[in-house]
PDB file of C-alpha atoms in Angstrom:
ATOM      1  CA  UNK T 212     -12.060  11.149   9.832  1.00  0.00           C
ATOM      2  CA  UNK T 213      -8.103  11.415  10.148  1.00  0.00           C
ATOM      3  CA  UNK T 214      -6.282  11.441   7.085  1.00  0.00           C
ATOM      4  CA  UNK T 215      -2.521  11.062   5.863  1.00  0.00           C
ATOM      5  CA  UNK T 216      -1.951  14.522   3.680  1.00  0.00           C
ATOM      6  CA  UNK T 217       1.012  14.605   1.067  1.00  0.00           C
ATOM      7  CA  UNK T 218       2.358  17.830  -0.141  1.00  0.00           C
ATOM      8  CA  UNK T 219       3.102  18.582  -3.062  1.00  0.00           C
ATOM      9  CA  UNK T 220       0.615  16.954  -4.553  1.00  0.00           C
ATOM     10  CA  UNK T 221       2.564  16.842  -7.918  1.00  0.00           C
ATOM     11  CA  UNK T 222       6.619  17.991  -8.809  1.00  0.00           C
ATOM     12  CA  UNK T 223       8.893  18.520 -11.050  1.00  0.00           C
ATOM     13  CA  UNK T 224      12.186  18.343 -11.386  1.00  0.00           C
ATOM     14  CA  UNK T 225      15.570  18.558 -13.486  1.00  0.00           C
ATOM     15  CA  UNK T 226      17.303  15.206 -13.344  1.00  0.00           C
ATOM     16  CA  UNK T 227      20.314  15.279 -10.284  1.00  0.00           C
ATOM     17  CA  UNK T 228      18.337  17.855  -8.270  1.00  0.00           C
ATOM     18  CA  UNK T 229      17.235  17.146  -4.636  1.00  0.00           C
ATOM     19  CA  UNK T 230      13.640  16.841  -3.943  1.00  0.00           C
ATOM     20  CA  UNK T 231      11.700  16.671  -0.882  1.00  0.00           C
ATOM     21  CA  UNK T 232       8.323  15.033  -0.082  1.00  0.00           C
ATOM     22  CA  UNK T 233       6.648  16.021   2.428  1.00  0.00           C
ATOM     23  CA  UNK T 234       3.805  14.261   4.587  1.00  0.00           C
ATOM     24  CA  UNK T 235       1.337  14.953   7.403  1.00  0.00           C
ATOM     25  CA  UNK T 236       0.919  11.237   9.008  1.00  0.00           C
ATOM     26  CA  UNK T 237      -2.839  10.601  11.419  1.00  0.00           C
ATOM     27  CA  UNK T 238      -1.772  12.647  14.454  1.00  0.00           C
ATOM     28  CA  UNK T 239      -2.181   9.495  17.150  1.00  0.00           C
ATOM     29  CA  UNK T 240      -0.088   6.870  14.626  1.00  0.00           C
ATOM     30  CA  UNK T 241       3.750   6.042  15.360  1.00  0.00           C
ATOM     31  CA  UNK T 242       4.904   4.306  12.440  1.00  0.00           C
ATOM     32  CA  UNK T 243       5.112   5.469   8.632  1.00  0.00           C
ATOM     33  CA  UNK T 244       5.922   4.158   5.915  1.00  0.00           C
ATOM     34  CA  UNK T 245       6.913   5.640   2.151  1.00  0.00           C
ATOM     35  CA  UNK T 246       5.908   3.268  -0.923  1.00  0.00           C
ATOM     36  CA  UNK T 247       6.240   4.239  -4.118  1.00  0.00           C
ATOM     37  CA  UNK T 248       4.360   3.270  -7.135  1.00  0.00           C
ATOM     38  CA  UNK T 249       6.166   3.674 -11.177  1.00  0.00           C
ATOM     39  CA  UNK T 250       3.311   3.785 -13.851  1.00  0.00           C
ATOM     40  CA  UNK T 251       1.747   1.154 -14.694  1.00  0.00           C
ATOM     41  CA  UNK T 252       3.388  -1.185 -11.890  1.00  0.00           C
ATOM     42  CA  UNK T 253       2.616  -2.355  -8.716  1.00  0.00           C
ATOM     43  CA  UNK T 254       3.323  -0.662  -5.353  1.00  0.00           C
ATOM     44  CA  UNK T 255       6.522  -1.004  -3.773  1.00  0.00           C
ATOM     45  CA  UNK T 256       7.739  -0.553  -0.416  1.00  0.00           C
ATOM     46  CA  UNK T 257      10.613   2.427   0.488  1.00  0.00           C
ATOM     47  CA  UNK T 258      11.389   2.281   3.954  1.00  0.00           C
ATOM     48  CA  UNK T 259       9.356   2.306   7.529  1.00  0.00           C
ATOM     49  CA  UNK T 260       9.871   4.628  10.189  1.00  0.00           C
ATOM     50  CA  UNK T 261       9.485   4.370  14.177  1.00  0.00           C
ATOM     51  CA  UNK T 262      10.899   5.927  16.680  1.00  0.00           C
ATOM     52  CA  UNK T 263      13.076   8.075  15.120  1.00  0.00           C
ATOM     53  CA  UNK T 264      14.770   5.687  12.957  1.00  0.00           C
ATOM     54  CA  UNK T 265      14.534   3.230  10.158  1.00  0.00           C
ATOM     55  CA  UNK T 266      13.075   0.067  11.198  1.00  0.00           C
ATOM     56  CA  UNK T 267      13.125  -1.773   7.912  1.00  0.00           C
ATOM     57  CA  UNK T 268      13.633  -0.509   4.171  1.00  0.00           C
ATOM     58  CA  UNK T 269      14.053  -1.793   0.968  1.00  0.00           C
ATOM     59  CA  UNK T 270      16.503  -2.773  -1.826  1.00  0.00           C
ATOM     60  CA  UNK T 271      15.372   0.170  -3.705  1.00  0.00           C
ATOM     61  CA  UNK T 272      16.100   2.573  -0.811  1.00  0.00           C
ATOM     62  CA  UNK T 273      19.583   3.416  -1.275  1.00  0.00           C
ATOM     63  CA  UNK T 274      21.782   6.222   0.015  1.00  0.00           C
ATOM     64  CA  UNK T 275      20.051   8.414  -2.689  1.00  0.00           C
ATOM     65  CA  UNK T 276      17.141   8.433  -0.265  1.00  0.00           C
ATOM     66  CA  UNK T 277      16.740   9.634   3.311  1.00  0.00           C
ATOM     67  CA  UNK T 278      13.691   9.978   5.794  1.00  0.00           C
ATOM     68  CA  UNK T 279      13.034  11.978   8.691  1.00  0.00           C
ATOM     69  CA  UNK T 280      10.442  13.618  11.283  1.00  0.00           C
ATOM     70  CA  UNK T 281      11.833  16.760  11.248  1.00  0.00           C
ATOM     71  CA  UNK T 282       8.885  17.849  14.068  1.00  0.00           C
ATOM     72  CA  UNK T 283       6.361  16.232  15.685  1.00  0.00           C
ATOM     73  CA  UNK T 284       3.547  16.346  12.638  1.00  0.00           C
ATOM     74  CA  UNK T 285       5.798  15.785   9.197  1.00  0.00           C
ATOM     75  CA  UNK T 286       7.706  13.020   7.951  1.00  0.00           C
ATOM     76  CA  UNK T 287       9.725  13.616   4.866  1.00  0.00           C
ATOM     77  CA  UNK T 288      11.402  11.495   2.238  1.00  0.00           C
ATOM     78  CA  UNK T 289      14.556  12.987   0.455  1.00  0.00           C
ATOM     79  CA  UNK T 290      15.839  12.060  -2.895  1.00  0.00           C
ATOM     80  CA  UNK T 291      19.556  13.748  -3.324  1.00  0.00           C
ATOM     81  CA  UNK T 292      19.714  13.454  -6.962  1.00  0.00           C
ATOM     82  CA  UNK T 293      17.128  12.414  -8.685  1.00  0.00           C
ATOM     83  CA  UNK T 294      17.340   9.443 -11.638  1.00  0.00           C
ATOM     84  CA  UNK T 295      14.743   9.601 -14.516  1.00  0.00           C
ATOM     85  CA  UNK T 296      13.897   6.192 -13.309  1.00  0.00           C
ATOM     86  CA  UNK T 297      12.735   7.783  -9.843  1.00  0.00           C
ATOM     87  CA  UNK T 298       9.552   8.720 -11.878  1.00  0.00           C
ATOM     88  CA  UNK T 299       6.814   7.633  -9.690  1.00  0.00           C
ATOM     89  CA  UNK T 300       3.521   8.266  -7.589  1.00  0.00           C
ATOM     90  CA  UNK T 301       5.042   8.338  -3.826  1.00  0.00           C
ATOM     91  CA  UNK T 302       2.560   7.356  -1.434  1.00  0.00           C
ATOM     92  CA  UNK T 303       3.143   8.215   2.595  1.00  0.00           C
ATOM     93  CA  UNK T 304       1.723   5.493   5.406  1.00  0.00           C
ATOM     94  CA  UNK T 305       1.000   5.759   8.776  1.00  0.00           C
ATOM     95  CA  UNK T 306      -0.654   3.016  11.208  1.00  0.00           C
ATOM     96  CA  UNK T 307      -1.115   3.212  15.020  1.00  0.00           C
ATOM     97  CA  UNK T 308       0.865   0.435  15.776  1.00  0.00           C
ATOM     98  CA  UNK T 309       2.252  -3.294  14.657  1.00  0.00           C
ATOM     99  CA  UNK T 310       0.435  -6.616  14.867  1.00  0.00           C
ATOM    100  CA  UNK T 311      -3.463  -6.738  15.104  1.00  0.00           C
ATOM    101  CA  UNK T 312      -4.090  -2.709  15.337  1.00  0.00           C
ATOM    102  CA  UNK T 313      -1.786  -2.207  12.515  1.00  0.00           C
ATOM    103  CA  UNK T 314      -3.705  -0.868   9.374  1.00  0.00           C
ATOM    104  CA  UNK T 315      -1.733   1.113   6.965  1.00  0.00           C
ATOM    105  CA  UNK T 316      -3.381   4.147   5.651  1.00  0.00           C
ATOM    106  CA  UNK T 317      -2.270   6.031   2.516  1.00  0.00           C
ATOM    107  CA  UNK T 318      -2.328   9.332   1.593  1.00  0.00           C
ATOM    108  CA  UNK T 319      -3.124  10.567  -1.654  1.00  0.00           C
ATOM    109  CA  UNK T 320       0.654  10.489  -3.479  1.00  0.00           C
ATOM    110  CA  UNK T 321       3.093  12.895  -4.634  1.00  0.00           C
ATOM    111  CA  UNK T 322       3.281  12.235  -8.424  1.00  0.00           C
ATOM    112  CA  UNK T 323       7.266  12.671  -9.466  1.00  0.00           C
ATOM    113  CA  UNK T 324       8.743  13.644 -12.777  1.00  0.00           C
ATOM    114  CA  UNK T 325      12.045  13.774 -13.023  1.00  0.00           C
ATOM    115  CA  UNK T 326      13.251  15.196 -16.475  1.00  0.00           C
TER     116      UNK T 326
ATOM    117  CA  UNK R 106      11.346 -13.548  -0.139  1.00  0.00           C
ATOM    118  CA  UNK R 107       7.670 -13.540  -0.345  1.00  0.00           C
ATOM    119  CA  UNK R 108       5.731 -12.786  -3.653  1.00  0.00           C
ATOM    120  CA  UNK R 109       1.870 -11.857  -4.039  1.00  0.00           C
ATOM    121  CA  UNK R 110       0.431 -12.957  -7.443  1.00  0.00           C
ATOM    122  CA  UNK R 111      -2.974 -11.300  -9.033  1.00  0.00           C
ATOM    123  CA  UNK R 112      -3.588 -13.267 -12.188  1.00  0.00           C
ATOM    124  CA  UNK R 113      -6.449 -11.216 -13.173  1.00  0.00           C
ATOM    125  CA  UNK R 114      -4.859  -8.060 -14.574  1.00  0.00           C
ATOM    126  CA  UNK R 115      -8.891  -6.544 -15.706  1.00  0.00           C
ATOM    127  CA  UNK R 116     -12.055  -7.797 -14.607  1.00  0.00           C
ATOM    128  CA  UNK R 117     -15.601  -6.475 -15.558  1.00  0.00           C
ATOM    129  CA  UNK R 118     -18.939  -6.821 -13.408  1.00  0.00           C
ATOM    130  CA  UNK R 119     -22.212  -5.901 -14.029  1.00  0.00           C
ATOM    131  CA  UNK R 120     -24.005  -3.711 -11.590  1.00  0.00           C
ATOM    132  CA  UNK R 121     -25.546  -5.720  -8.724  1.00  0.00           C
ATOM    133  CA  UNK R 122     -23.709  -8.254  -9.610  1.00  0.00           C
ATOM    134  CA  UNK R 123     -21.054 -10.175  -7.760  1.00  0.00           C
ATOM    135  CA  UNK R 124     -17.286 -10.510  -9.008  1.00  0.00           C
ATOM    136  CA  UNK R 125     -14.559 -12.109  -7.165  1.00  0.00           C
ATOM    137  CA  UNK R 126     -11.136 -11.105  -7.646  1.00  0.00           C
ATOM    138  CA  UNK R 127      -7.876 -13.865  -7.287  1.00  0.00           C
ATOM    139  CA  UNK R 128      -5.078 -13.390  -5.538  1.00  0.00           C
ATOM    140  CA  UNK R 129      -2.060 -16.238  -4.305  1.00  0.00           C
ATOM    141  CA  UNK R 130       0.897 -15.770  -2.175  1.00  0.00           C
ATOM    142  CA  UNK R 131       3.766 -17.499  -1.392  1.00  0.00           C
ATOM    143  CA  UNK R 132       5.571 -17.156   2.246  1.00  0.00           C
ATOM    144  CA  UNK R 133       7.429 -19.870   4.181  1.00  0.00           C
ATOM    145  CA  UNK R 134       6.174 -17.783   7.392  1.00  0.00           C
ATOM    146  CA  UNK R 135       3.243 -19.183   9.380  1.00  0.00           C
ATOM    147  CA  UNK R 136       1.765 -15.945  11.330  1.00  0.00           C
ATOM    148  CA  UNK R 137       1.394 -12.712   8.541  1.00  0.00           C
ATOM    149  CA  UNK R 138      -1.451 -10.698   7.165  1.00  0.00           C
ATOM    150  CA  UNK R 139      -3.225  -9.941   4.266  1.00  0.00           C
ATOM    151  CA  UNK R 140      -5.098  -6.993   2.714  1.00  0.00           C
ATOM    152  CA  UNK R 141      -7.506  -5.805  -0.201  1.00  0.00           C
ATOM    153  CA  UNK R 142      -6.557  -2.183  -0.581  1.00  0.00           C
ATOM    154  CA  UNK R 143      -8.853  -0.374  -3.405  1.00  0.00           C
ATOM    155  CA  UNK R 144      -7.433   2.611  -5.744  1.00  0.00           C
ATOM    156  CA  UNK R 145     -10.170   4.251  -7.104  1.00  0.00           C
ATOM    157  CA  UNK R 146      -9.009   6.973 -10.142  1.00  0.00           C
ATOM    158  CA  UNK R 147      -8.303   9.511  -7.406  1.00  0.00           C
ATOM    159  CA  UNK R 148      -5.050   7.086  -6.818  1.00  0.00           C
ATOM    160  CA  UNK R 149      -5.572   7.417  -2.783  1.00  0.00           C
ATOM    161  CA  UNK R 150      -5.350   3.593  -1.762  1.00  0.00           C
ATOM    162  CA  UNK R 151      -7.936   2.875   0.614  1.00  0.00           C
ATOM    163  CA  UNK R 152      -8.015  -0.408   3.051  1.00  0.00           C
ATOM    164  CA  UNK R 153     -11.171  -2.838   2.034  1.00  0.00           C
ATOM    165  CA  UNK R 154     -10.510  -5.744   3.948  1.00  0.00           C
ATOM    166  CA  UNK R 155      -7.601  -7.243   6.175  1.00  0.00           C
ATOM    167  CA  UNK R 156      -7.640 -11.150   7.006  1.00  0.00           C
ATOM    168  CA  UNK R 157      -5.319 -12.506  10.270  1.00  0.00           C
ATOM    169  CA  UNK R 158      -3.827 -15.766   8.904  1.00  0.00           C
ATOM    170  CA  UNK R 159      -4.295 -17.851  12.482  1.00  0.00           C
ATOM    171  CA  UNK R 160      -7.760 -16.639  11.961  1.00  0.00           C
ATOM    172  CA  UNK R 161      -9.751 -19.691  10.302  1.00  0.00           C
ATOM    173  CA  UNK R 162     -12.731 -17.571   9.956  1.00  0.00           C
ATOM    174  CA  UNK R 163     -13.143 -15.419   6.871  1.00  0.00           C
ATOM    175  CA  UNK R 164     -13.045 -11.465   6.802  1.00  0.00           C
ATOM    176  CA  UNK R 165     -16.224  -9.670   5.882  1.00  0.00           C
ATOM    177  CA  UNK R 166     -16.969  -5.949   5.733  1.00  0.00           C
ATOM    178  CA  UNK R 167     -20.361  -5.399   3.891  1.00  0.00           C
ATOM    179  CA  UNK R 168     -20.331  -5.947   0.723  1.00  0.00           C
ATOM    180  CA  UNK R 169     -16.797  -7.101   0.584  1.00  0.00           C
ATOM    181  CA  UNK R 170     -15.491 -10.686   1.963  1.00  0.00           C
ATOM    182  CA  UNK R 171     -12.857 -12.882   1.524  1.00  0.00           C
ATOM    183  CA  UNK R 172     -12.348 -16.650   0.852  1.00  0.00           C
ATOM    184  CA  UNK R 173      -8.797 -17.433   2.504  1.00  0.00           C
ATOM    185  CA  UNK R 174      -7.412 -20.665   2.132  1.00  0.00           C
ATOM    186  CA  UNK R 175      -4.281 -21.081   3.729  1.00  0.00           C
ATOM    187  CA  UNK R 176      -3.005 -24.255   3.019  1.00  0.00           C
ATOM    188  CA  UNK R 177      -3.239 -23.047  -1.095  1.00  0.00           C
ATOM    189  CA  UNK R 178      -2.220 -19.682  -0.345  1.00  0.00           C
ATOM    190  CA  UNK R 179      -5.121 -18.150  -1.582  1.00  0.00           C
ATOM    191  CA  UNK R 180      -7.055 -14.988  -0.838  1.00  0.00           C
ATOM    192  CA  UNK R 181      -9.542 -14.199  -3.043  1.00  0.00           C
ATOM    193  CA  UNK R 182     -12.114 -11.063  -2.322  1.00  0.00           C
ATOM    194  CA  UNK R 183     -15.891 -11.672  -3.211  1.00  0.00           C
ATOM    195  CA  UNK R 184     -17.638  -7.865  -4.262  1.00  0.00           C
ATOM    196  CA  UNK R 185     -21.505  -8.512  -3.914  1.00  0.00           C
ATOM    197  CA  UNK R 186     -23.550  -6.411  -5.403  1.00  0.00           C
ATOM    198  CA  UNK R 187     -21.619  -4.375  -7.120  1.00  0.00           C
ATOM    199  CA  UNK R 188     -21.603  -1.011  -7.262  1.00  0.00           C
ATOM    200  CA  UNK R 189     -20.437   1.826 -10.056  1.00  0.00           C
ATOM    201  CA  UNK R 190     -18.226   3.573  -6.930  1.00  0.00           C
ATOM    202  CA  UNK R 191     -16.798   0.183  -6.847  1.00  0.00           C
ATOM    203  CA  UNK R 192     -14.795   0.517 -10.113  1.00  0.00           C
ATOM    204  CA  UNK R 193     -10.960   0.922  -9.461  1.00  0.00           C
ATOM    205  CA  UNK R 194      -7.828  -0.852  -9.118  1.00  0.00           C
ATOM    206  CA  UNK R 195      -7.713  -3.937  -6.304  1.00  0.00           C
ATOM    207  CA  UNK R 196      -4.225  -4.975  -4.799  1.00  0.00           C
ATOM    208  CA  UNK R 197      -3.474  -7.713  -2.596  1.00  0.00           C
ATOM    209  CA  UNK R 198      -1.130  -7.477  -0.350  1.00  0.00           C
ATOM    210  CA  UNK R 199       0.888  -9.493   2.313  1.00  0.00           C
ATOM    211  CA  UNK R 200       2.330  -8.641   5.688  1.00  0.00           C
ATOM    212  CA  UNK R 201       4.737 -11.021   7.705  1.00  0.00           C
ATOM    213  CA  UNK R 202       3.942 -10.778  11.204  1.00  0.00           C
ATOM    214  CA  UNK R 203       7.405  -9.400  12.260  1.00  0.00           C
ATOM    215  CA  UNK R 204       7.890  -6.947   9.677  1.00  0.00           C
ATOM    216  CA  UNK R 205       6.543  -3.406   8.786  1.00  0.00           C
ATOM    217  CA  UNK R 206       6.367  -3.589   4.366  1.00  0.00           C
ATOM    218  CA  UNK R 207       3.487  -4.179   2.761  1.00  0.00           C
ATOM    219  CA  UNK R 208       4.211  -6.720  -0.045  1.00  0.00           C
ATOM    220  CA  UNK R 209       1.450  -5.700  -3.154  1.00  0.00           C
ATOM    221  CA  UNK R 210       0.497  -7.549  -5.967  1.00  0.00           C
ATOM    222  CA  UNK R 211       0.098  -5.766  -9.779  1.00  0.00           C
ATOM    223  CA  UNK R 212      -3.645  -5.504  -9.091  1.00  0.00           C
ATOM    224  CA  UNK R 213      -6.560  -6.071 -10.474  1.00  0.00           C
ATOM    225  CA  UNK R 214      -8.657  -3.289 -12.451  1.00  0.00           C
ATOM    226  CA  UNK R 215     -12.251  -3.556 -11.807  1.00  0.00           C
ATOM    227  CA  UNK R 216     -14.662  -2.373 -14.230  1.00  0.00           C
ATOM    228  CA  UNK R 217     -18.049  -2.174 -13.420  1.00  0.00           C
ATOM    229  CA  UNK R 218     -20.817  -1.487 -16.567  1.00  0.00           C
ATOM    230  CA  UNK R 219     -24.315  -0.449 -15.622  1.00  0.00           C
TER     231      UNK R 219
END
C-alpha cells in the first residue's frame, strides 16, 4: 500500500539555523499538507499545497516558514531560523483530491529539537 | 473559527469490550467533514473513520462506527470489541467543505487492559 515517507525521521538543531523537512507524498495525490504537532498538544495545521502554490495556511505559518515541490516526488517545508518554540513532531499529508475522495494520509513525522 | 472539543482526555477498555469515545464541534458551516484518525505509539496517524455531514446515515468500518448527530454537533466513535492493537491516541477532527486544514481535537488516549 502507498505511503507518505518523511525524512529525517528525527533532527537537531542550534536555535536560528535553517532546517529542511523533507517528504515523499503517495505518487497519484495532488494536494499536501504539513501539520505539526508540539508535545503533549493537539495537531495543528501549517499550510496546504496544490498546484504549485499555497492554497490555504495558517496563523502559525509565518514568513519563517516556506514550502515547495522542488521535483515531481518531494515536498519540503523550510524553517529559516528556527525558535525553541518550533519544537515539534512535523507530520507531511497528501490526499488525491478535495471533497468526497479527499482522505488525508500522514506520514510518520519528523520529530524537531531546536536547542 | 471552528473548534473540535474531546472531553475525554484518557479512557480505558477492557478487551472485547466496547468503549465509545466523545467528541463535539462547533461550525456555523452546513456542508464539512469529520474524521477519527488513530495514533498508535509509532506516532504515524492513521484514518479510522470519515463521516459526510449531508450524510444522515452513520459511518461504519468494522469494528469502528460512529454516532453523528448533527443538530448537537456531536461525533462520537463506538470501538466494539476491543482489541490490545487498538490502544493509542484518538483525534477528532473537522473539515469545512471548502477548505483544505484539518481542524483536530487534543485527543483521546485509549487504553486497553487484557
Amino acid at each position: 500500500e502507498p505511503e507518505v515517507t518523511q525524512t529525517p525521521s528525527h533532527q537537531v538543531t542550534q536555535m536560528g539555523q535553517e532546517v529542511i523537512l523533507r517528504c515523499v507524498p503517495i505518487s497519484n495525490h495532488l494536494y499536501f499538507y504539513w501539520y505539526r504537532q508540539i508535545l503533549g498538544q493537539k495537531v495543528e495545521f501549517l499550510v496546504s499545497f496544490y498546484n504549485n502554490e499555497i492554497s490555504e495556511k495558517s496563523e502559525i505559518f509565518d514568513d519563517q516558514f516556506s514550502v515547495e515541490r522542488p521535483d515531481g516526488s518531494n515536498f519540503t517545508l523550510k524553517i529559516r531560523s528556527t525558535k525553541l518554540e518550533d519544537s515539534a513532531m512535523y507530520f507531511c499529508a497528501s490526499s488525491e483530491g478535495l471533497g468526497a475522495a479527499e482522505t488525508q494520509y500522514f506520514g510518520p513525522g519528523t520529530r524537531l529539537l531546536v536547542l | 473559527a471552528q473548534t473540535v472539543t474531546q472531553s475525554q482526555p484518557e479512557m480505558s477498555v477492557q478487551e472485547a469490550e466496547t468503549v465509545t469515545l466523545s467528541c463535539t464541534y462547533d461550525t456555523s458551516e452546513s456542508d464539512y467533514y469529520l474524521f477519527w484518525y488513530k495514533q498508535p505509539p509509532s506516532r504515524q496517524m492513521i484514518l479510522v473513520i470519515r463521516q459526510e455531514a449531508y450524510k444522515q446515515q452513520n459511518a461504519t468500518e468494522n469494528r469502528f462506527s460512529v454516532n453523528f448527530q448533527k443538530a448537537a454537533k456531536s461525533f462520537s466513535l463506538k470501538i466494539s470489541d476491543s482489541q490490545l492493537g487498538d490502544a493509542a491516541m484518538y483525534f477528532c477532527a473537522y473539515r469545512r467543505n471548502s477548505g483544505y486544514a484539518l481542524n483536530f481535537g487534543k485527543g483521546t488516549s485509549l487504553l486497553v487492559t487484557p
